[in-house]
mmCIF file of C-alpha atoms and ligand atoms in Angstrom:
data_model
loop_
_atom_site.group_PDB
_atom_site.id
_atom_site.type_symbol
_atom_site.label_atom_id
_atom_site.label_comp_id
_atom_site.label_asym_id
_atom_site.label_seq_id
_atom_site.Cartn_x
_atom_site.Cartn_y
_atom_site.Cartn_z
ATOM 1 C CA MET A 1 62.954 -17.463 66.171
ATOM 2 C CA ARG A 2 65.345 -14.941 65.104
ATOM 3 C CA ILE A 3 68.797 -14.372 66.785
ATOM 4 C CA LEU A 4 70.680 -11.374 66.363
ATOM 5 C CA GLY A 5 74.424 -12.230 66.683
ATOM 6 C CA ILE A 6 76.889 -9.403 67.763
ATOM 7 C CA GLU A 7 80.724 -9.741 67.295
ATOM 8 C CA THR A 8 83.441 -6.988 68.332
ATOM 9 C CA SER A 9 86.249 -9.183 69.783
ATOM 10 C CA CYS A 10 88.954 -7.640 67.473
ATOM 11 C CA ASP A 11 88.858 -5.518 64.595
ATOM 12 C CA GLU A 12 85.724 -6.361 62.688
ATOM 13 C CA THR A 13 82.330 -4.896 63.755
ATOM 14 C CA ALA A 14 79.709 -7.632 62.839
ATOM 15 C CA ALA A 15 75.916 -8.212 63.279
ATOM 16 C CA ALA A 16 74.111 -10.940 61.612
ATOM 17 C CA LEU A 17 70.310 -12.420 61.931
ATOM 18 C CA LEU A 18 69.731 -15.822 61.916
ATOM 19 C CA GLU A 19 66.476 -17.564 61.779
ATOM 20 C CA VAL A 20 65.399 -20.714 63.031
ATOM 21 C CA LYS A 21 62.237 -22.418 61.977
ATOM 22 C CA ARG A 22 61.528 -25.869 62.624
ATOM 23 C CA GLY A 23 65.120 -27.088 62.843
ATOM 24 C CA GLN A 24 66.152 -25.251 59.844
ATOM 25 C CA PHE A 25 68.396 -22.459 59.781
ATOM 26 C CA LYS A 26 68.269 -19.334 57.622
ATOM 27 C CA LEU A 27 70.858 -16.592 57.490
ATOM 28 C CA VAL A 28 68.989 -13.513 56.992
ATOM 29 C CA SER A 29 71.830 -11.105 57.022
ATOM 30 C CA ASN A 30 75.519 -11.225 57.774
ATOM 31 C CA ILE A 31 77.294 -7.706 58.034
ATOM 32 C CA VAL A 32 80.921 -7.257 58.519
ATOM 33 C CA ALA A 33 82.188 -3.847 58.857
ATOM 34 C CA THR A 34 86.354 -4.867 58.842
ATOM 35 C CA GLN A 35 88.904 -2.196 60.033
ATOM 36 C CA VAL A 36 91.808 -4.040 58.217
ATOM 37 C CA LYS A 37 92.614 -0.997 56.055
ATOM 38 C CA ILE A 38 92.678 1.231 59.134
ATOM 39 C CA HIS A 39 95.079 -0.921 60.931
ATOM 40 C CA ALA A 40 97.279 -1.859 57.995
ATOM 41 C CA ARG A 41 99.108 1.499 58.271
ATOM 42 C CA TYR A 42 100.251 0.409 61.757
ATOM 43 C CA GLY A 43 101.184 -3.111 60.722
ATOM 44 C CA GLY A 44 98.627 -4.352 63.333
ATOM 45 C CA VAL A 45 95.561 -4.022 65.324
ATOM 46 C CA VAL A 46 95.880 -1.122 67.648
ATOM 47 C CA PRO A 47 93.211 -1.564 70.418
ATOM 48 C CA GLU A 48 92.135 2.095 71.157
ATOM 49 C CA VAL A 49 91.757 2.657 67.319
ATOM 50 C CA ALA A 50 89.712 -0.580 67.105
ATOM 51 C CA ALA A 51 87.447 0.586 69.927
ATOM 52 C CA ARG A 52 86.693 3.914 68.277
ATOM 53 C CA ASN A 53 85.926 2.423 65.149
ATOM 54 C CA HIS A 54 83.607 -0.194 66.685
ATOM 55 C CA ILE A 55 81.740 2.686 68.271
ATOM 56 C CA GLU A 56 81.392 4.512 65.132
ATOM 57 C CA VAL A 57 79.782 1.424 63.177
ATOM 58 C CA MET A 58 78.158 -0.589 65.791
ATOM 59 C CA ILE A 59 74.586 0.892 65.433
ATOM 60 C CA PRO A 60 74.622 1.184 61.554
ATOM 61 C CA VAL A 61 75.652 -2.500 61.367
ATOM 62 C CA ILE A 62 73.058 -3.709 63.489
ATOM 63 C CA LYS A 63 70.679 -1.484 61.511
ATOM 64 C CA LYS A 64 71.717 -3.091 58.565
ATOM 65 C CA ALA A 65 71.415 -6.650 59.836
ATOM 66 C CA LEU A 66 68.035 -6.350 61.112
ATOM 67 C CA GLY A 67 66.665 -4.682 57.765
ATOM 68 C CA THR A 68 62.768 -4.474 58.595
ATOM 69 C CA ILE A 69 62.811 -6.687 61.483
ATOM 70 C CA LYS A 70 61.862 -4.546 64.302
ATOM 71 C CA LYS A 71 63.023 -6.563 67.207
ATOM 72 C CA PRO A 72 64.835 -10.290 67.409
ATOM 73 C CA ASP A 73 63.935 -12.676 69.893
ATOM 74 C CA VAL A 74 67.338 -13.096 71.277
ATOM 75 C CA ILE A 75 70.738 -11.613 71.167
ATOM 76 C CA ALA A 76 73.861 -13.493 71.259
ATOM 77 C CA VAL A 77 76.935 -11.693 71.637
ATOM 78 C CA THR A 78 80.718 -12.543 71.824
ATOM 79 C CA ALA A 79 82.041 -12.044 75.421
ATOM 80 C CA GLY A 80 85.599 -13.212 75.073
ATOM 81 C CA PRO A 81 88.537 -14.097 74.271
ATOM 82 C CA GLY A 82 89.678 -10.933 72.598
ATOM 83 C CA LEU A 83 90.682 -7.227 73.210
ATOM 84 C CA ILE A 84 88.918 -5.994 76.263
ATOM 85 C CA THR A 85 88.074 -2.597 75.022
ATOM 86 C CA SER A 86 86.607 -4.156 71.665
ATOM 87 C CA LEU A 87 84.547 -6.485 73.281
ATOM 88 C CA LEU A 88 83.148 -3.982 75.700
ATOM 89 C CA ILE A 89 81.538 -2.209 72.812
ATOM 90 C CA GLY A 90 79.572 -5.235 71.428
ATOM 91 C CA ILE A 91 78.558 -6.314 75.039
ATOM 92 C CA GLN A 92 77.404 -2.877 76.203
ATOM 93 C CA THR A 93 75.362 -2.462 72.953
ATOM 94 C CA ALA A 94 74.126 -6.005 73.491
ATOM 95 C CA ARG A 95 73.102 -5.368 77.135
ATOM 96 C CA THR A 96 71.386 -2.125 76.279
ATOM 97 C CA LEU A 97 69.279 -3.624 73.441
ATOM 98 C CA ALA A 98 68.396 -6.711 75.551
ATOM 99 C CA TYR A 99 67.130 -4.615 78.417
ATOM 100 C CA LEU A 100 65.029 -2.308 75.940
ATOM 101 C CA TRP A 101 63.642 -5.065 74.120
ATOM 102 C CA ASP A 102 63.167 -7.350 77.035
ATOM 103 C CA ILE A 103 64.927 -10.534 75.378
ATOM 104 C CA PRO A 104 67.385 -12.904 76.454
ATOM 105 C CA LEU A 105 71.146 -12.053 76.021
ATOM 106 C CA ILE A 106 73.506 -15.046 75.671
ATOM 107 C CA PRO A 107 77.202 -14.502 76.087
ATOM 108 C CA VAL A 108 79.153 -16.600 73.488
ATOM 109 C CA ASN A 109 82.911 -17.767 73.437
ATOM 110 C CA HIS A 110 84.657 -16.523 70.263
ATOM 111 C CA ILE A 111 86.259 -19.733 69.661
ATOM 112 C CA GLU A 112 83.074 -21.505 69.962
ATOM 113 C CA GLY A 113 81.943 -19.222 67.301
ATOM 114 C CA HIS A 114 84.498 -20.191 64.976
ATOM 115 C CA ILE A 115 83.555 -23.820 65.589
ATOM 116 C CA TYR A 116 80.048 -23.501 64.799
ATOM 117 C CA ALA A 117 80.881 -21.562 61.672
ATOM 118 C CA ASN A 118 80.919 -25.056 60.460
ATOM 119 C CA LEU A 119 77.135 -25.115 60.281
ATOM 120 C CA LEU A 120 76.559 -22.222 58.396
ATOM 121 C CA SER A 121 76.301 -21.975 54.762
ATOM 122 C CA GLY A 122 75.948 -19.093 52.236
ATOM 123 C CA THR A 123 74.074 -15.860 53.207
ATOM 124 C CA PHE A 124 70.207 -16.089 52.439
ATOM 125 C CA HIS A 125 70.473 -19.856 51.884
ATOM 126 C CA MET A 126 68.761 -22.364 54.161
ATOM 127 C CA ALA A 127 71.466 -24.731 55.789
ATOM 128 C CA ALA A 128 70.914 -28.351 55.666
ATOM 129 C CA SER A 129 70.098 -30.307 58.777
ATOM 130 C CA ALA A 130 72.990 -29.037 60.511
ATOM 131 C CA THR A 131 74.821 -31.558 62.804
ATOM 132 C CA ILE A 132 78.414 -32.580 64.045
ATOM 133 C CA GLN A 133 79.365 -35.937 64.488
ATOM 134 C CA PHE A 134 80.720 -36.519 67.961
ATOM 135 C CA PRO A 135 83.504 -37.403 69.032
ATOM 136 C CA ALA A 136 85.009 -34.278 66.914
ATOM 137 C CA VAL A 137 88.446 -32.951 66.996
ATOM 138 C CA ILE A 138 88.396 -29.476 66.394
ATOM 139 C CA LEU A 139 91.590 -27.281 64.945
ATOM 140 C CA ILE A 140 91.204 -23.789 65.699
ATOM 141 C CA VAL A 141 93.758 -21.586 63.940
ATOM 142 C CA SER A 142 93.480 -17.730 64.029
ATOM 143 C CA GLY A 143 95.228 -14.544 64.520
ATOM 144 C CA GLY A 144 95.251 -15.174 68.342
ATOM 145 C CA HIS A 145 94.813 -18.952 68.804
ATOM 146 C CA THR A 146 96.217 -22.262 67.598
ATOM 147 C CA GLU A 147 94.423 -25.170 69.355
ATOM 148 C CA LEU A 148 93.226 -28.609 69.090
ATOM 149 C CA ILE A 149 89.998 -29.465 71.043
ATOM 150 C CA LEU A 150 88.124 -32.467 71.678
ATOM 151 C CA MET A 151 84.382 -31.980 71.616
ATOM 152 C CA LYS A 152 82.523 -34.888 72.856
ATOM 153 C CA GLY A 153 78.973 -33.056 72.563
ATOM 154 C CA HIS A 154 77.298 -29.438 72.171
ATOM 155 C CA GLY A 155 79.090 -27.370 74.921
ATOM 156 C CA LYS A 156 81.585 -30.268 75.880
ATOM 157 C CA TYR A 157 84.986 -29.314 75.009
ATOM 158 C CA ARG A 158 88.371 -30.703 76.140
ATOM 159 C CA LEU A 159 91.653 -28.764 75.066
ATOM 160 C CA LEU A 160 94.085 -31.199 73.565
ATOM 161 C CA GLY A 161 96.869 -28.751 73.158
ATOM 162 C CA ALA A 162 97.573 -25.184 72.161
ATOM 163 C CA THR A 163 100.506 -23.283 70.763
ATOM 164 C CA ARG A 164 103.183 -22.482 73.589
ATOM 165 C CA ASP A 165 104.099 -19.013 71.664
ATOM 166 C CA ASP A 166 102.827 -17.500 68.761
ATOM 167 C CA ALA A 167 99.507 -18.522 67.039
ATOM 168 C CA ALA A 168 99.622 -19.652 63.357
ATOM 169 C CA GLY A 169 97.899 -16.587 62.147
ATOM 170 C CA GLU A 170 100.106 -14.253 64.003
ATOM 171 C CA CYS A 171 103.039 -16.057 62.564
ATOM 172 C CA PHE A 172 101.818 -15.448 58.986
ATOM 173 C CA ASP A 173 101.564 -11.841 59.998
ATOM 174 C CA LYS A 174 104.893 -11.514 61.325
ATOM 175 C CA ALA A 175 106.563 -13.347 58.393
ATOM 176 C CA ALA A 176 104.577 -11.377 55.976
ATOM 177 C CA SER A 177 106.011 -8.051 57.817
ATOM 178 C CA LEU A 178 109.314 -9.542 57.478
ATOM 179 C CA LEU A 179 109.029 -9.914 53.645
ATOM 180 C CA GLY A 180 107.948 -6.727 53.251
ATOM 181 C CA LEU A 181 104.142 -7.606 52.577
ATOM 182 C CA GLY A 182 101.176 -5.852 54.126
ATOM 183 C CA TYR A 183 99.023 -6.620 57.064
ATOM 184 C CA PRO A 184 97.141 -8.926 57.254
ATOM 185 C CA GLY A 185 99.692 -11.395 56.110
ATOM 186 C CA GLY A 186 98.016 -14.614 55.745
ATOM 187 C CA PRO A 187 96.288 -13.616 52.573
ATOM 188 C CA ALA A 188 99.325 -11.968 51.307
ATOM 189 C CA ILE A 189 101.410 -14.935 51.793
ATOM 190 C CA ALA A 190 98.985 -17.353 50.498
ATOM 191 C CA LYS A 191 98.655 -15.396 47.281
ATOM 192 C CA LEU A 192 102.640 -15.307 46.478
ATOM 193 C CA ALA A 193 102.700 -19.131 47.854
ATOM 194 C CA GLU A 194 100.530 -20.305 44.833
ATOM 195 C CA LYS A 195 103.275 -19.657 42.474
ATOM 196 C CA GLY A 196 106.393 -20.249 44.602
ATOM 197 C CA ASP A 197 108.797 -23.372 45.185
ATOM 198 C CA ALA A 198 108.436 -24.504 48.585
ATOM 199 C CA SER A 199 111.574 -26.755 48.397
ATOM 200 C CA ARG A 200 114.139 -23.918 47.660
ATOM 201 C CA PHE A 201 114.533 -22.602 51.189
ATOM 202 C CA PRO A 202 114.069 -25.427 53.607
ATOM 203 C CA LEU A 203 112.423 -24.031 56.995
ATOM 204 C CA PRO A 204 111.880 -25.913 60.218
ATOM 205 C CA ARG A 205 108.651 -27.738 61.209
ATOM 206 C CA PRO A 206 108.375 -26.951 65.158
ATOM 207 C CA MET A 207 107.359 -29.835 67.132
ATOM 208 C CA ILE A 208 105.805 -31.959 64.235
ATOM 209 C CA ASN A 209 107.199 -35.247 65.601
ATOM 210 C CA THR A 210 106.343 -34.624 69.446
ATOM 211 C CA SER A 211 103.433 -37.064 70.560
ATOM 212 C CA ASP A 212 101.553 -34.162 72.342
ATOM 213 C CA TYR A 213 99.183 -31.766 70.699
ATOM 214 C CA GLU A 214 101.128 -28.509 71.258
ATOM 215 C CA PHE A 215 102.393 -26.113 68.698
ATOM 216 C CA SER A 216 105.315 -23.509 68.521
ATOM 217 C CA PHE A 217 105.544 -21.026 65.784
ATOM 218 C CA SER A 218 108.084 -18.411 67.040
ATOM 219 C CA GLY A 219 110.959 -20.557 65.874
ATOM 220 C CA LEU A 220 109.635 -20.695 62.223
ATOM 221 C CA LYS A 221 109.167 -16.941 62.225
ATOM 222 C CA THR A 222 112.872 -16.480 63.659
ATOM 223 C CA ALA A 223 114.035 -18.782 60.971
ATOM 224 C CA VAL A 224 112.525 -16.591 58.255
ATOM 225 C CA ARG A 225 113.986 -13.237 59.965
ATOM 226 C CA TYR A 226 117.481 -14.981 59.562
ATOM 227 C CA LEU A 227 117.207 -16.107 56.128
ATOM 228 C CA VAL A 228 115.934 -12.693 54.907
ATOM 229 C CA GLU A 229 118.337 -10.972 56.795
ATOM 230 C CA LYS A 230 121.033 -13.317 55.122
ATOM 231 C CA LEU A 231 119.828 -12.902 51.737
ATOM 232 C CA LYS A 232 119.379 -8.990 52.063
ATOM 233 C CA LYS A 233 123.018 -9.009 53.518
ATOM 234 C CA ASP A 234 124.500 -10.933 50.537
ATOM 235 C CA LYS A 235 122.507 -8.719 48.331
ATOM 236 C CA GLN A 236 120.760 -11.537 46.854
ATOM 237 C CA PHE A 237 117.075 -11.023 47.964
ATOM 238 C CA ASP A 238 114.691 -10.834 44.772
ATOM 239 C CA GLU A 239 110.962 -11.118 43.956
ATOM 240 C CA SER A 240 111.550 -14.968 43.175
ATOM 241 C CA MET A 241 113.122 -15.503 46.552
ATOM 242 C CA ARG A 242 110.218 -13.720 48.342
ATOM 243 C CA VAL A 243 107.746 -15.870 46.395
ATOM 244 C CA ASP A 244 109.508 -18.909 47.368
ATOM 245 C CA ILE A 245 109.856 -18.289 51.096
ATOM 246 C CA CYS A 246 106.279 -17.732 51.027
ATOM 247 C CA ALA A 247 105.641 -21.296 49.573
ATOM 248 C CA SER A 248 108.012 -22.821 51.854
ATOM 249 C CA PHE A 249 106.834 -21.003 54.886
ATOM 250 C CA GLN A 250 103.147 -21.857 54.326
ATOM 251 C CA CYS A 251 104.358 -25.688 53.789
ATOM 252 C CA ALA A 252 105.920 -25.665 57.122
ATOM 253 C CA VAL A 253 102.858 -24.336 58.561
ATOM 254 C CA ILE A 254 100.362 -26.580 56.893
ATOM 255 C CA ASP A 255 102.785 -29.591 57.529
ATOM 256 C CA VAL A 256 102.510 -29.074 61.234
ATOM 257 C CA LEU A 257 98.986 -28.490 61.567
ATOM 258 C CA VAL A 258 97.826 -31.321 59.411
ATOM 259 C CA ALA A 259 100.299 -33.800 60.952
ATOM 260 C CA LYS A 260 99.081 -32.909 64.567
ATOM 261 C CA THR A 261 95.370 -32.796 63.716
ATOM 262 C CA ILE A 262 95.547 -36.308 62.118
ATOM 263 C CA ARG A 263 97.281 -37.628 65.199
ATOM 264 C CA ALA A 264 94.701 -35.874 67.550
ATOM 265 C CA ALA A 265 91.857 -37.481 65.422
ATOM 266 C CA LYS A 266 93.465 -41.037 65.308
ATOM 267 C CA LYS A 267 94.250 -40.983 69.006
ATOM 268 C CA THR A 268 90.862 -39.979 70.278
ATOM 269 C CA LYS A 269 89.079 -42.117 67.447
ATOM 270 C CA ALA A 270 87.246 -38.710 66.039
ATOM 271 C CA LYS A 271 84.211 -39.462 63.838
ATOM 272 C CA SER A 272 84.817 -35.880 62.467
ATOM 273 C CA ILE A 273 87.292 -33.220 62.078
ATOM 274 C CA LEU A 274 86.309 -29.834 62.255
ATOM 275 C CA MET A 275 88.408 -26.594 61.550
ATOM 276 C CA GLY A 276 87.877 -22.927 62.096
ATOM 277 C CA GLY A 277 89.489 -19.515 62.415
ATOM 278 C CA GLY A 278 91.027 -17.129 60.066
ATOM 279 C CA VAL A 279 93.773 -19.160 58.755
ATOM 280 C CA ILE A 280 91.268 -21.724 57.483
ATOM 281 C CA ALA A 281 90.632 -19.418 54.847
ATOM 282 C CA ASN A 282 93.859 -20.536 53.217
ATOM 283 C CA VAL A 283 92.885 -23.039 50.632
ATOM 284 C CA ALA A 284 96.217 -24.679 50.705
ATOM 285 C CA LEU A 285 95.741 -25.834 54.144
ATOM 286 C CA CYS A 286 92.229 -27.044 53.265
ATOM 287 C CA GLU A 287 93.322 -29.036 50.366
ATOM 288 C CA ARG A 288 96.129 -30.704 52.200
ATOM 289 C CA MET A 289 93.842 -31.603 55.128
ATOM 290 C CA LYS A 290 91.540 -32.939 52.882
ATOM 291 C CA ASP A 291 94.248 -35.189 51.114
ATOM 292 C CA SER A 292 95.602 -36.242 54.656
ATOM 293 C CA VAL A 293 91.985 -37.268 55.974
ATOM 294 C CA THR A 294 91.023 -39.102 52.965
ATOM 295 C CA GLN A 295 94.156 -41.188 52.909
ATOM 296 C CA GLU A 296 94.675 -41.574 56.677
ATOM 297 C CA LEU A 297 91.074 -41.514 58.339
ATOM 298 C CA PRO A 298 88.657 -42.246 55.134
ATOM 299 C CA MET A 299 85.747 -42.895 57.608
ATOM 300 C CA ALA A 300 86.004 -39.539 59.384
ATOM 301 C CA GLN A 301 84.228 -36.440 58.093
ATOM 302 C CA LEU A 302 86.081 -33.216 57.501
ATOM 303 C CA SER A 303 84.582 -29.981 57.675
ATOM 304 C CA TYR A 304 85.718 -26.433 57.209
ATOM 305 C CA PRO A 305 83.559 -23.175 56.890
ATOM 306 C CA GLU A 306 83.109 -21.381 53.506
ATOM 307 C CA ARG A 307 85.905 -18.630 53.240
ATOM 308 C CA SER A 308 83.636 -15.727 54.279
ATOM 309 C CA PHE A 309 82.760 -17.483 57.729
ATOM 310 C CA CYS A 310 86.283 -18.565 58.509
ATOM 311 C CA THR A 311 87.405 -14.880 59.454
ATOM 312 C CA ASP A 312 85.380 -12.880 62.239
ATOM 313 C CA ASN A 313 81.513 -12.638 61.607
ATOM 314 C CA ALA A 314 78.561 -12.558 63.766
ATOM 315 C CA ALA A 315 76.585 -15.520 62.064
ATOM 316 C CA MET A 316 78.867 -17.754 63.814
ATOM 317 C CA ILE A 317 77.973 -16.044 67.079
ATOM 318 C CA ALA A 318 74.309 -16.366 66.554
ATOM 319 C CA MET A 319 74.705 -19.979 65.371
ATOM 320 C CA ALA A 320 76.767 -21.012 68.766
ATOM 321 C CA GLY A 321 74.042 -18.939 70.590
ATOM 322 C CA TYR A 322 71.279 -20.998 69.461
ATOM 323 C CA PHE A 323 72.879 -24.213 70.782
ATOM 324 C CA HIS A 324 73.175 -22.567 74.265
ATOM 325 C CA LEU A 325 69.475 -21.344 73.986
ATOM 326 C CA ILE A 326 68.108 -24.826 73.504
ATOM 327 C CA LYS A 327 69.680 -25.708 76.611
ATOM 328 C CA LYS A 328 66.985 -23.536 78.257
ATOM 329 C CA GLU A 329 69.287 -21.794 80.570
ATOM 330 C CA ASP A 330 67.944 -18.469 81.923
ATOM 331 C CA TYR A 331 70.099 -16.024 80.430
ATOM 332 C CA ARG A 332 67.876 -12.900 81.701
ATOM 333 C CA ALA A 333 69.557 -13.586 85.143
ATOM 334 C CA LYS A 334 72.878 -13.598 83.947
ATOM 335 C CA HIS A 335 75.404 -10.887 84.351
ATOM 336 C CA LEU A 336 77.418 -10.477 81.126
ATOM 337 C CA ASP A 337 80.800 -9.155 81.483
ATOM 338 C CA ALA A 338 83.725 -8.934 79.196
ATOM 339 C CA ARG A 339 86.029 -11.977 79.518
ATOM 340 C CA PRO A 340 89.155 -11.172 77.371
ATOM 341 C CA GLY A 341 91.041 -14.464 78.445
ATOM 342 C CA TRP A 342 87.920 -16.727 78.318
ATOM 343 C CA GLU A 343 89.332 -20.333 77.880
ATOM 344 C CA LEU A 344 86.522 -22.482 76.230
ATOM 345 C CA ALA A 345 88.233 -25.642 77.524
HETATM 346 O O1 KG4 B 1 89.671 -15.426 62.828
HETATM 347 P P1 KG4 B 1 90.315 -14.227 62.679
HETATM 348 O O2 KG4 B 1 89.504 -13.485 61.594
HETATM 349 O O3 KG4 B 1 90.800 -13.032 63.825
HETATM 350 C C1 KG4 B 1 91.293 -13.818 65.136
HETATM 351 O O4 KG4 B 1 90.217 -14.143 65.938
HETATM 352 O O5 KG4 B 1 92.344 -13.607 65.221
HETATM 353 O O6 KG4 B 1 92.008 -14.597 62.170
HETATM 354 C C2 KG4 B 1 92.779 -13.435 61.565
HETATM 355 C C3 KG4 B 1 94.036 -14.213 61.096
HETATM 356 C C4 KG4 B 1 95.109 -13.318 60.717
HETATM 357 O O7 KG4 B 1 96.142 -13.617 61.297
HETATM 358 C C5 KG4 B 1 95.278 -13.398 59.140
HETATM 359 O O8 KG4 B 1 96.464 -13.224 58.763
HETATM 360 C C6 KG4 B 1 94.792 -14.932 58.836
HETATM 361 O O9 KG4 B 1 93.659 -15.043 60.200
HETATM 362 N N1 KG4 B 1 94.438 -15.251 57.577
HETATM 363 C C7 KG4 B 1 94.960 -16.064 56.875
HETATM 364 C C8 KG4 B 1 94.398 -16.126 55.514
HETATM 365 N N2 KG4 B 1 93.163 -15.182 55.673
HETATM 366 C C9 KG4 B 1 93.484 -14.674 56.884
HETATM 367 N N3 KG4 B 1 96.021 -16.802 57.221
HETATM 368 C C10 KG4 B 1 96.644 -17.565 56.190
HETATM 369 N N4 KG4 B 1 95.800 -17.650 54.799
HETATM 370 C C11 KG4 B 1 94.665 -17.120 54.459
HETATM 371 N N5 KG4 B 1 94.122 -17.101 53.257
HETATM 372 ZN ZN1 ZN B 2 88.505 -15.158 65.219
#
């Protein structure tokens, strides 16, 4: 069976072909056309501009993903959450193709896609027998979401907690902008943080000691703003400070994410901890989580996707789609609409 995945929830136009044969997965193609450079000049994603670009590249991206394959057996498309104008391009394309080809069309939640990215392995390689040990605690950290979810089985989700204000990725992007770094801010901060001293400028760790699983990152962003403003006012701000603030900021975000995830995993007696979303591309976060899990939850299995599968892609949508498909729901009968605020749990 061949599943065509389509993803256009934000500023990546993506299509991927996932082949499933006797329980083995093969990622035949994984095409991502990113608009990052286009939006960089605005310092963030402009929905109207994103939609126009999706329209331009959607069909060429799908054609490239299909290669010599004339018709897939099923389509899985991101139906939400995301920017409505962006979502609609992928959905309308998927609906048209599914109608023409007379094949099922599966709506996939974007966050669920980030979870199932954990089952993917490198392009053109066979994935090992993909399994998730339940119950699993999932940490989702992206530009729009910061959530801890309890997953008790395929399709069984319970929200443990989420951010009350900014998402962690959004906070990376805003801090980067305050520090005069480009968009997206995550990779820029991560690069500078590598050579910085995280102890030079102490920053707050919001809500790190609360017993819930909620987050708050806007105070951290404000702390960076005041610090940079003060240093600039005193005419002290230099490159070494920029580098050290990056290290300190990144360390603060990681401390909070790791502490809350470990607490949630302990409390729920999780057998595995899965991570997903663009911020998981942060190597320091993955390393710290690995150390903490080894020390505090040695029996739990930690999983995070390869870097290329952390940020938005359609392979993860195809993979999540497969786990819906095997439930044998009748997708032909389903009316598929964009759901910009679709909550997974
Ligand atoms: O999942 P994603 O590609 O898109 C959304 O669904 O939001 O996540 C994008 C976010 C951006 O905020 C970006 O700054 C962040 O992921 N990001 C990173 C890194 N790479 C991307 N944050 C921290 N460290 C990174 N290496
Ligand atoms: Zn995403």
